[in-house]
mmCIF file of C-alpha atoms and ligand atoms in Angstrom:
data_model
loop_
_atom_site.group_PDB
_atom_site.id
_atom_site.type_symbol
_atom_site.label_atom_id
_atom_site.label_comp_id
_atom_site.label_asym_id
_atom_site.label_seq_id
_atom_site.Cartn_x
_atom_site.Cartn_y
_atom_site.Cartn_z
ATOM 1 C CA MET A 1 2.807 -1.873 -38.971
ATOM 2 C CA TYR A 2 2.372 -3.676 -36.144
ATOM 3 C CA SER A 3 4.654 -1.358 -34.071
ATOM 4 C CA LEU A 4 2.887 1.655 -35.116
ATOM 5 C CA TRP A 5 -0.090 -0.145 -34.039
ATOM 6 C CA LYS A 6 1.415 -1.132 -30.968
ATOM 7 C CA ARG A 7 2.323 2.396 -30.156
ATOM 8 C CA PHE A 8 -1.330 3.617 -30.980
ATOM 9 C CA VAL A 9 -2.810 1.068 -28.697
ATOM 10 C CA LYS A 10 -0.194 1.999 -25.686
ATOM 11 C CA LYS A 11 -1.163 5.818 -26.159
ATOM 12 C CA ASP A 12 -4.628 5.166 -26.275
ATOM 13 C CA ALA A 13 -4.667 3.161 -23.243
ATOM 14 C CA SER A 14 -2.709 5.959 -20.966
ATOM 15 C CA SER A 15 -5.221 8.437 -22.475
ATOM 16 C CA ASP A 16 -8.135 6.621 -21.455
ATOM 17 C CA VAL A 17 -6.818 6.098 -17.916
ATOM 18 C CA ALA A 18 -6.284 9.990 -17.950
ATOM 19 C CA SER A 19 -10.120 10.682 -19.140
ATOM 20 C CA ARG A 20 -11.313 7.989 -16.944
ATOM 21 C CA ILE A 21 -9.819 9.858 -13.779
ATOM 22 C CA GLN A 22 -11.687 13.151 -15.079
ATOM 23 C CA HIS A 23 -15.017 11.111 -14.946
ATOM 24 C CA ILE A 24 -14.786 9.472 -11.681
ATOM 25 C CA LYS A 25 -17.167 10.590 -8.945
ATOM 26 C CA LYS A 26 -14.726 12.633 -6.962
ATOM 27 C CA SER A 27 -17.240 13.033 -4.102
ATOM 28 C CA ASN A 28 -16.955 8.740 -3.590
ATOM 29 C CA VAL A 29 -13.558 8.338 -4.015
ATOM 30 C CA PRO A 30 -11.974 6.153 -1.044
ATOM 31 C CA GLN A 31 -10.387 8.141 1.341
ATOM 32 C CA HIS A 32 -7.643 5.417 2.161
ATOM 33 C CA ILE A 33 -6.779 2.602 -0.108
ATOM 34 C CA ALA A 34 -5.003 -0.570 1.352
ATOM 35 C CA ILE A 35 -2.916 -2.615 -0.981
ATOM 36 C CA ILE A 36 -1.219 -6.414 -0.235
ATOM 37 C CA MET A 37 1.069 -6.494 -3.653
ATOM 38 C CA ASP A 38 1.094 -10.070 -4.260
ATOM 39 C CA GLY A 39 2.417 -12.061 -7.264
ATOM 40 C CA ASN A 40 5.828 -10.295 -7.769
ATOM 41 C CA GLY A 41 7.619 -13.961 -7.631
ATOM 42 C CA ARG A 42 5.022 -15.481 -10.039
ATOM 43 C CA TRP A 43 5.265 -12.702 -12.412
ATOM 44 C CA ALA A 44 9.475 -13.528 -12.526
ATOM 45 C CA LYS A 45 8.769 -17.071 -12.593
ATOM 46 C CA LYS A 46 6.747 -16.767 -15.722
ATOM 47 C CA ARG A 47 9.429 -14.861 -17.441
ATOM 48 C CA ALA A 48 12.075 -17.192 -16.164
ATOM 49 C CA LEU A 49 13.468 -14.506 -14.368
ATOM 50 C CA PRO A 50 15.020 -14.488 -10.466
ATOM 51 C CA ARG A 51 12.049 -13.639 -7.808
ATOM 52 C CA VAL A 52 13.946 -10.429 -6.886
ATOM 53 C CA ALA A 53 13.139 -9.161 -10.572
ATOM 54 C CA GLY A 54 9.579 -9.503 -9.464
ATOM 55 C CA HIS A 55 10.129 -7.328 -6.557
ATOM 56 C CA HIS A 56 11.841 -4.876 -8.742
ATOM 57 C CA GLU A 57 9.304 -4.645 -11.665
ATOM 58 C CA GLY A 58 6.687 -4.286 -8.302
ATOM 59 C CA MET A 59 8.484 -1.217 -7.134
ATOM 60 C CA LYS A 60 7.906 0.631 -10.417
ATOM 61 C CA THR A 61 4.359 -0.194 -10.306
ATOM 62 C CA VAL A 62 3.988 1.229 -6.812
ATOM 63 C CA ARG A 63 5.488 4.462 -8.191
ATOM 64 C CA LYS A 64 2.518 4.392 -11.122
ATOM 65 C CA ILE A 65 0.009 3.696 -8.724
ATOM 66 C CA THR A 66 0.898 6.230 -6.400
ATOM 67 C CA LYS A 67 0.761 8.785 -8.882
ATOM 68 C CA ILE A 68 -2.732 7.736 -10.405
ATOM 69 C CA SER A 69 -3.697 7.591 -6.467
ATOM 70 C CA ASN A 70 -2.840 11.145 -6.031
ATOM 71 C CA GLU A 71 -4.484 12.106 -9.307
ATOM 72 C CA LEU A 72 -7.886 10.600 -8.246
ATOM 73 C CA GLY A 73 -7.848 12.349 -4.938
ATOM 74 C CA ILE A 74 -7.420 9.401 -2.651
ATOM 75 C CA LYS A 75 -5.734 10.518 0.877
ATOM 76 C CA THR A 76 -4.017 7.971 2.003
ATOM 77 C CA LEU A 77 -2.558 4.691 0.035
ATOM 78 C CA THR A 78 -1.015 2.107 2.483
ATOM 79 C CA VAL A 79 1.401 -0.607 0.608
ATOM 80 C CA TYR A 80 2.197 -3.754 2.457
ATOM 81 C CA ALA A 81 5.808 -3.845 1.173
ATOM 82 C CA PHE A 82 7.366 -6.168 3.915
ATOM 83 C CA SER A 83 5.650 -8.280 6.913
ATOM 84 C CA THR A 84 7.120 -9.387 9.697
ATOM 85 C CA GLU A 85 6.765 -13.083 8.281
ATOM 86 C CA ASN A 86 8.581 -12.094 5.488
ATOM 87 C CA TRP A 87 11.671 -12.607 7.402
ATOM 88 C CA LYS A 88 11.146 -16.326 6.774
ATOM 89 C CA ARG A 89 12.129 -16.093 3.054
ATOM 90 C CA PRO A 90 15.570 -16.529 1.871
ATOM 91 C CA LYS A 91 18.605 -14.100 2.933
ATOM 92 C CA SER A 92 19.369 -12.875 -0.426
ATOM 93 C CA GLU A 93 15.714 -12.133 -0.970
ATOM 94 C CA VAL A 94 15.251 -10.246 2.236
ATOM 95 C CA ASP A 95 18.492 -8.392 1.466
ATOM 96 C CA PHE A 96 16.955 -7.300 -1.970
ATOM 97 C CA LEU A 97 13.791 -6.329 -0.319
ATOM 98 C CA MET A 98 15.414 -4.172 2.252
ATOM 99 C CA LYS A 99 17.403 -2.477 -0.560
ATOM 100 C CA LEU A 100 14.046 -1.537 -2.246
ATOM 101 C CA PRO A 101 12.911 1.479 -0.097
ATOM 102 C CA GLN A 102 16.129 3.153 -0.886
ATOM 103 C CA GLU A 103 16.259 2.623 -4.404
ATOM 104 C CA PHE A 104 12.507 3.693 -4.488
ATOM 105 C CA LEU A 105 13.131 6.747 -2.306
ATOM 106 C CA GLY A 106 16.389 7.364 -4.116
ATOM 107 C CA THR A 107 14.852 7.386 -7.545
ATOM 108 C CA PHE A 108 11.433 8.761 -7.112
ATOM 109 C CA LEU A 109 11.507 11.397 -4.031
ATOM 110 C CA PRO A 110 11.907 14.097 -6.269
ATOM 111 C CA GLU A 111 8.814 13.470 -7.903
ATOM 112 C CA LEU A 112 6.891 12.387 -4.959
ATOM 113 C CA ILE A 113 8.051 15.754 -3.241
ATOM 114 C CA ALA A 114 7.015 17.724 -6.736
ATOM 115 C CA GLU A 115 3.710 15.923 -6.560
ATOM 116 C CA ASN A 116 3.151 16.895 -2.508
ATOM 117 C CA VAL A 117 3.125 13.709 -1.398
ATOM 118 C CA ARG A 118 3.971 12.686 2.198
ATOM 119 C CA VAL A 119 6.002 9.726 2.809
ATOM 120 C CA GLU A 120 5.218 7.756 5.990
ATOM 121 C CA MET A 121 5.864 4.302 7.362
ATOM 122 C CA MET A 122 3.984 1.728 9.736
ATOM 123 C CA GLY A 123 5.631 -0.823 11.203
ATOM 124 C CA ASP A 124 8.948 -1.777 13.608
ATOM 125 C CA LEU A 125 11.718 0.566 11.678
ATOM 126 C CA SER A 126 14.431 -0.677 14.831
ATOM 127 C CA LEU A 127 14.632 -4.556 13.167
ATOM 128 C CA ILE A 128 15.232 -3.182 9.618
ATOM 129 C CA PRO A 129 18.822 -2.355 8.410
ATOM 130 C CA SER A 130 20.257 0.938 8.941
ATOM 131 C CA HIS A 131 20.726 1.935 5.381
ATOM 132 C CA THR A 132 16.636 1.477 5.071
ATOM 133 C CA GLN A 133 16.013 3.246 8.207
ATOM 134 C CA LYS A 134 17.973 5.869 6.952
ATOM 135 C CA ALA A 135 16.475 6.125 3.761
ATOM 136 C CA VAL A 136 12.807 6.052 4.887
ATOM 137 C CA LYS A 137 13.701 8.527 7.917
ATOM 138 C CA GLN A 138 15.075 10.742 5.610
ATOM 139 C CA ALA A 139 12.036 10.651 3.177
ATOM 140 C CA MET A 140 9.719 11.157 5.775
ATOM 141 C CA GLU A 141 11.824 14.261 7.112
ATOM 142 C CA ASP A 142 11.896 15.643 3.388
ATOM 143 C CA THR A 143 7.977 15.492 3.015
ATOM 144 C CA LYS A 144 6.864 16.089 6.488
ATOM 145 C CA ASN A 145 5.272 19.529 5.408
ATOM 146 C CA ASN A 146 3.672 18.181 2.445
ATOM 147 C CA ASP A 147 -0.249 18.201 2.890
ATOM 148 C CA GLY A 148 -1.205 16.112 -0.188
ATOM 149 C CA MET A 149 -1.729 12.101 -0.167
ATOM 150 C CA ILE A 150 0.419 10.100 2.416
ATOM 151 C CA LEU A 151 2.373 7.585 0.760
ATOM 152 C CA ASN A 152 2.354 4.737 3.931
ATOM 153 C CA PHE A 153 4.592 1.929 3.728
ATOM 154 C CA ALA A 154 4.062 -1.156 5.912
ATOM 155 C CA LEU A 155 7.547 -2.213 6.460
ATOM 156 C CA ASN A 156 8.407 -5.041 8.665
ATOM 157 C CA TYR A 157 4.501 -4.588 9.596
ATOM 158 C CA GLY A 158 2.287 -7.368 11.384
ATOM 159 C CA SER A 159 -1.359 -6.652 12.665
ATOM 160 C CA ARG A 160 -1.364 -8.921 15.333
ATOM 161 C CA GLY A 161 1.936 -7.633 16.846
ATOM 162 C CA GLU A 162 0.490 -4.117 16.334
ATOM 163 C CA ILE A 163 -2.440 -4.875 18.146
ATOM 164 C CA VAL A 164 -0.417 -6.755 20.761
ATOM 165 C CA THR A 165 2.209 -3.580 21.273
ATOM 166 C CA ALA A 166 -1.026 -1.442 21.772
ATOM 167 C CA VAL A 167 -2.408 -3.889 24.426
ATOM 168 C CA ASN A 168 0.471 -3.696 26.495
ATOM 169 C CA SER A 169 0.676 -0.010 26.323
ATOM 170 C CA ILE A 170 -2.828 0.370 27.229
ATOM 171 C CA ILE A 171 -2.187 -1.958 30.180
ATOM 172 C CA HIS A 172 1.019 0.104 31.007
ATOM 173 C CA ASP A 173 -0.707 3.555 30.804
ATOM 174 C CA SER A 174 -3.676 2.155 33.000
ATOM 175 C CA LYS A 175 -1.125 1.038 35.583
ATOM 176 C CA ASN A 176 0.226 4.243 35.657
ATOM 177 C CA GLY A 177 -2.794 5.976 36.122
ATOM 178 C CA ILE A 178 -2.491 7.699 32.488
ATOM 179 C CA ILE A 179 -5.630 5.938 31.696
ATOM 180 C CA LYS A 180 -8.654 6.039 33.927
ATOM 181 C CA GLU A 181 -11.634 4.880 31.791
ATOM 182 C CA ASP A 182 -12.374 1.411 30.497
ATOM 183 C CA VAL A 183 -10.958 0.434 27.249
ATOM 184 C CA SER A 184 -13.134 1.380 24.407
ATOM 185 C CA GLU A 185 -12.507 0.910 20.293
ATOM 186 C CA GLU A 186 -11.770 4.375 20.039
ATOM 187 C CA MET A 187 -8.799 3.584 22.524
ATOM 188 C CA VAL A 188 -7.583 0.579 20.807
ATOM 189 C CA SER A 189 -7.730 2.474 17.506
ATOM 190 C CA SER A 190 -5.758 5.502 19.387
ATOM 191 C CA TYR A 191 -2.889 2.988 20.420
ATOM 192 C CA LEU A 192 -2.481 1.886 16.684
ATOM 193 C CA MET A 193 0.163 2.445 14.274
ATOM 194 C CA THR A 194 -2.702 4.085 12.397
ATOM 195 C CA LYS A 195 -3.916 6.093 14.793
ATOM 196 C CA HIS A 196 -3.875 9.258 12.673
ATOM 197 C CA LEU A 197 -5.466 7.695 9.893
ATOM 198 C CA PRO A 198 -8.806 6.897 8.636
ATOM 199 C CA ASP A 199 -9.446 3.118 8.595
ATOM 200 C CA PRO A 200 -8.710 1.999 4.795
ATOM 201 C CA ASP A 201 -12.334 2.191 2.845
ATOM 202 C CA LEU A 202 -11.078 -0.177 0.156
ATOM 203 C CA LEU A 203 -8.150 -2.856 0.107
ATOM 204 C CA ILE A 204 -6.791 -4.761 -2.830
ATOM 205 C CA ARG A 205 -5.170 -7.677 -2.827
ATOM 206 C CA THR A 206 -3.341 -9.114 -6.262
ATOM 207 C CA SER A 207 -2.503 -12.206 -7.999
ATOM 208 C CA GLY A 208 -5.371 -14.221 -6.797
ATOM 209 C CA GLU A 209 -5.312 -14.964 -3.188
ATOM 210 C CA LYS A 210 -8.128 -14.184 -1.017
ATOM 211 C CA ARG A 211 -6.742 -13.682 2.509
ATOM 212 C CA LEU A 212 -5.342 -10.728 4.645
ATOM 213 C CA SER A 213 -1.903 -12.551 5.688
ATOM 214 C CA ASN A 214 -1.907 -10.057 8.947
ATOM 215 C CA PHE A 215 -2.791 -6.773 7.288
ATOM 216 C CA MET A 216 -4.345 -4.161 9.097
ATOM 217 C CA LEU A 217 -6.711 -6.998 10.847
ATOM 218 C CA TRP A 218 -8.424 -4.264 13.346
ATOM 219 C CA GLN A 219 -8.717 -1.278 10.651
ATOM 220 C CA SER A 220 -10.147 -3.285 7.761
ATOM 221 C CA ALA A 221 -13.160 -4.589 10.235
ATOM 222 C CA TYR A 222 -15.764 -2.568 7.499
ATOM 223 C CA THR A 223 -13.324 -2.545 4.517
ATOM 224 C CA GLU A 224 -14.493 -3.435 1.241
ATOM 225 C CA LEU A 225 -12.273 -6.068 -0.268
ATOM 226 C CA TRP A 226 -11.298 -6.437 -3.825
ATOM 227 C CA PHE A 227 -9.274 -9.286 -5.367
ATOM 228 C CA THR A 228 -8.007 -9.402 -8.915
ATOM 229 C CA ASP A 229 -5.873 -12.129 -10.478
ATOM 230 C CA VAL A 230 -3.476 -9.656 -12.008
ATOM 231 C CA LEU A 231 -0.135 -9.837 -10.644
ATOM 232 C CA TRP A 232 1.456 -6.823 -9.033
ATOM 233 C CA PRO A 233 4.035 -5.945 -11.805
ATOM 234 C CA ASP A 234 1.259 -5.949 -14.099
ATOM 235 C CA PHE A 235 -1.329 -4.026 -11.837
ATOM 236 C CA SER A 236 -2.146 -0.828 -13.943
ATOM 237 C CA GLY A 237 -4.070 2.385 -13.671
ATOM 238 C CA GLU A 238 -6.830 0.903 -15.475
ATOM 239 C CA HIS A 239 -7.157 -1.861 -12.946
ATOM 240 C CA LEU A 240 -6.856 0.613 -9.910
ATOM 241 C CA LEU A 241 -9.838 2.762 -11.769
ATOM 242 C CA GLN A 242 -12.037 -0.843 -12.114
ATOM 243 C CA ALA A 243 -11.364 -1.270 -8.139
ATOM 244 C CA VAL A 244 -12.563 2.246 -7.361
ATOM 245 C CA GLU A 245 -15.434 2.208 -9.920
ATOM 246 C CA GLU A 246 -16.726 -1.341 -8.486
ATOM 247 C CA TYR A 247 -16.266 0.149 -4.759
ATOM 248 C CA GLN A 248 -18.625 3.063 -5.880
ATOM 249 C CA LYS A 249 -21.256 0.953 -6.676
ATOM 250 C CA ARG A 250 -21.079 -1.274 -3.364
ATOM 251 C CA SER A 251 -23.569 -0.021 -0.620
ATOM 252 C CA ARG A 252 -21.888 0.606 2.809
ATOM 253 C CA ARG A 253 -24.011 -0.117 5.648
ATOM 254 C CA PHE A 254 -21.578 -0.550 8.365
ATOM 255 C CA GLY A 255 -24.024 -2.991 9.808
ATOM 256 C CA GLY A 256 -26.934 -0.960 9.302
ATOM 257 C CA VAL A 257 -29.986 -1.190 7.174
HETATM 258 C C1 FPP B 301 4.866 -10.383 -2.559
HETATM 259 O O1 FPP B 301 5.046 -11.496 -3.822
HETATM 260 C C2 FPP B 301 5.294 -9.298 -2.359
HETATM 261 C C3 FPP B 301 6.118 -8.891 -1.382
HETATM 262 C C4 FPP B 301 6.643 -9.605 -0.113
HETATM 263 C C5 FPP B 301 7.059 -8.028 -1.382
HETATM 264 C C6 FPP B 301 6.476 -6.417 -1.876
HETATM 265 C C7 FPP B 301 7.131 -5.712 -2.514
HETATM 266 C C8 FPP B 301 7.012 -4.897 -3.473
HETATM 267 C C9 FPP B 301 6.336 -4.770 -4.464
HETATM 268 C C10 FPP B 301 8.178 -3.887 -4.062
HETATM 269 C C11 FPP B 301 7.616 -2.466 -3.443
HETATM 270 C C12 FPP B 301 8.505 -1.891 -2.217
HETATM 271 C C13 FPP B 301 8.820 -0.975 -2.357
HETATM 272 C C14 FPP B 301 9.873 -0.130 -1.128
HETATM 273 C C15 FPP B 301 8.610 0.429 -3.128
HETATM 274 P P1 FPP B 301 5.414 -12.663 -3.576
HETATM 275 O O2 FPP B 301 7.013 -12.461 -3.458
HETATM 276 O O3 FPP B 301 5.167 -13.497 -2.121
HETATM 277 O O4 FPP B 301 4.847 -13.515 -4.859
HETATM 278 P P2 FPP B 301 4.841 -14.725 -4.958
HETATM 279 O O5 FPP B 301 3.329 -15.025 -4.045
HETATM 280 O O6 FPP B 301 4.194 -14.724 -6.412
HETATM 281 O O7 FPP B 301 5.931 -15.768 -4.984
#
């Protein structure tokens, strides 16, 4: 009886998400959602599992949320998979995290291709293991002609480093006469790794932490922030819809009235 009830509730929850996607106001969905996927370690600890089990479960959540974001009509989903500060973690955890893009793309790339998703990445690829580089570059190549949602992995990414690199490139280009005008906000934006993307409209951070942790600092000047106590492996389509519905209720004034 209990298992029958559980099955009913489960089925009902997923069909509820599907019907809510249908009813969401499509003219005002965020064009770009950025996510700080936090809480994998605590999810594992609660279950007496090694931390890496949380990362593995978190990888499956990325797939689930990519699919629902695409169905919602979101144009870009940026996920913070590894920061420049994450190298400070134990080597075994770093090694595991570096294998995840390969596993994720090895498992889900055919589905992403079928759904017209384009895989991109931002971050310093040169410092990550060659097997990870190879998997990401191959996925980018295989999906480069897809014109649906962009799934943008922030991998070995840090926002301050990104800004410093941009400033140095601007100085270099000024000295060499490539740039003749004064530095402007548009110019700085055009030297960032996100130069081809709109700024995020909505930034989600899971697990109850309320900080940006060196993620898209320039780009999120006017981004709506949404925090939840839910740990990333438990984050579901239902939570994403809650965030989008809350976003749709906000009045974005960009400093105006
Ligand atoms: C933060 O949780 C999470 C990370 C540093 C890694 C995020 C990576 C994934 C979700 C895997 C997805 C990767 C791919 C390539 C699809 P935490 O470990 O700091 O959690 P804690 O604060 O509870 O310890």
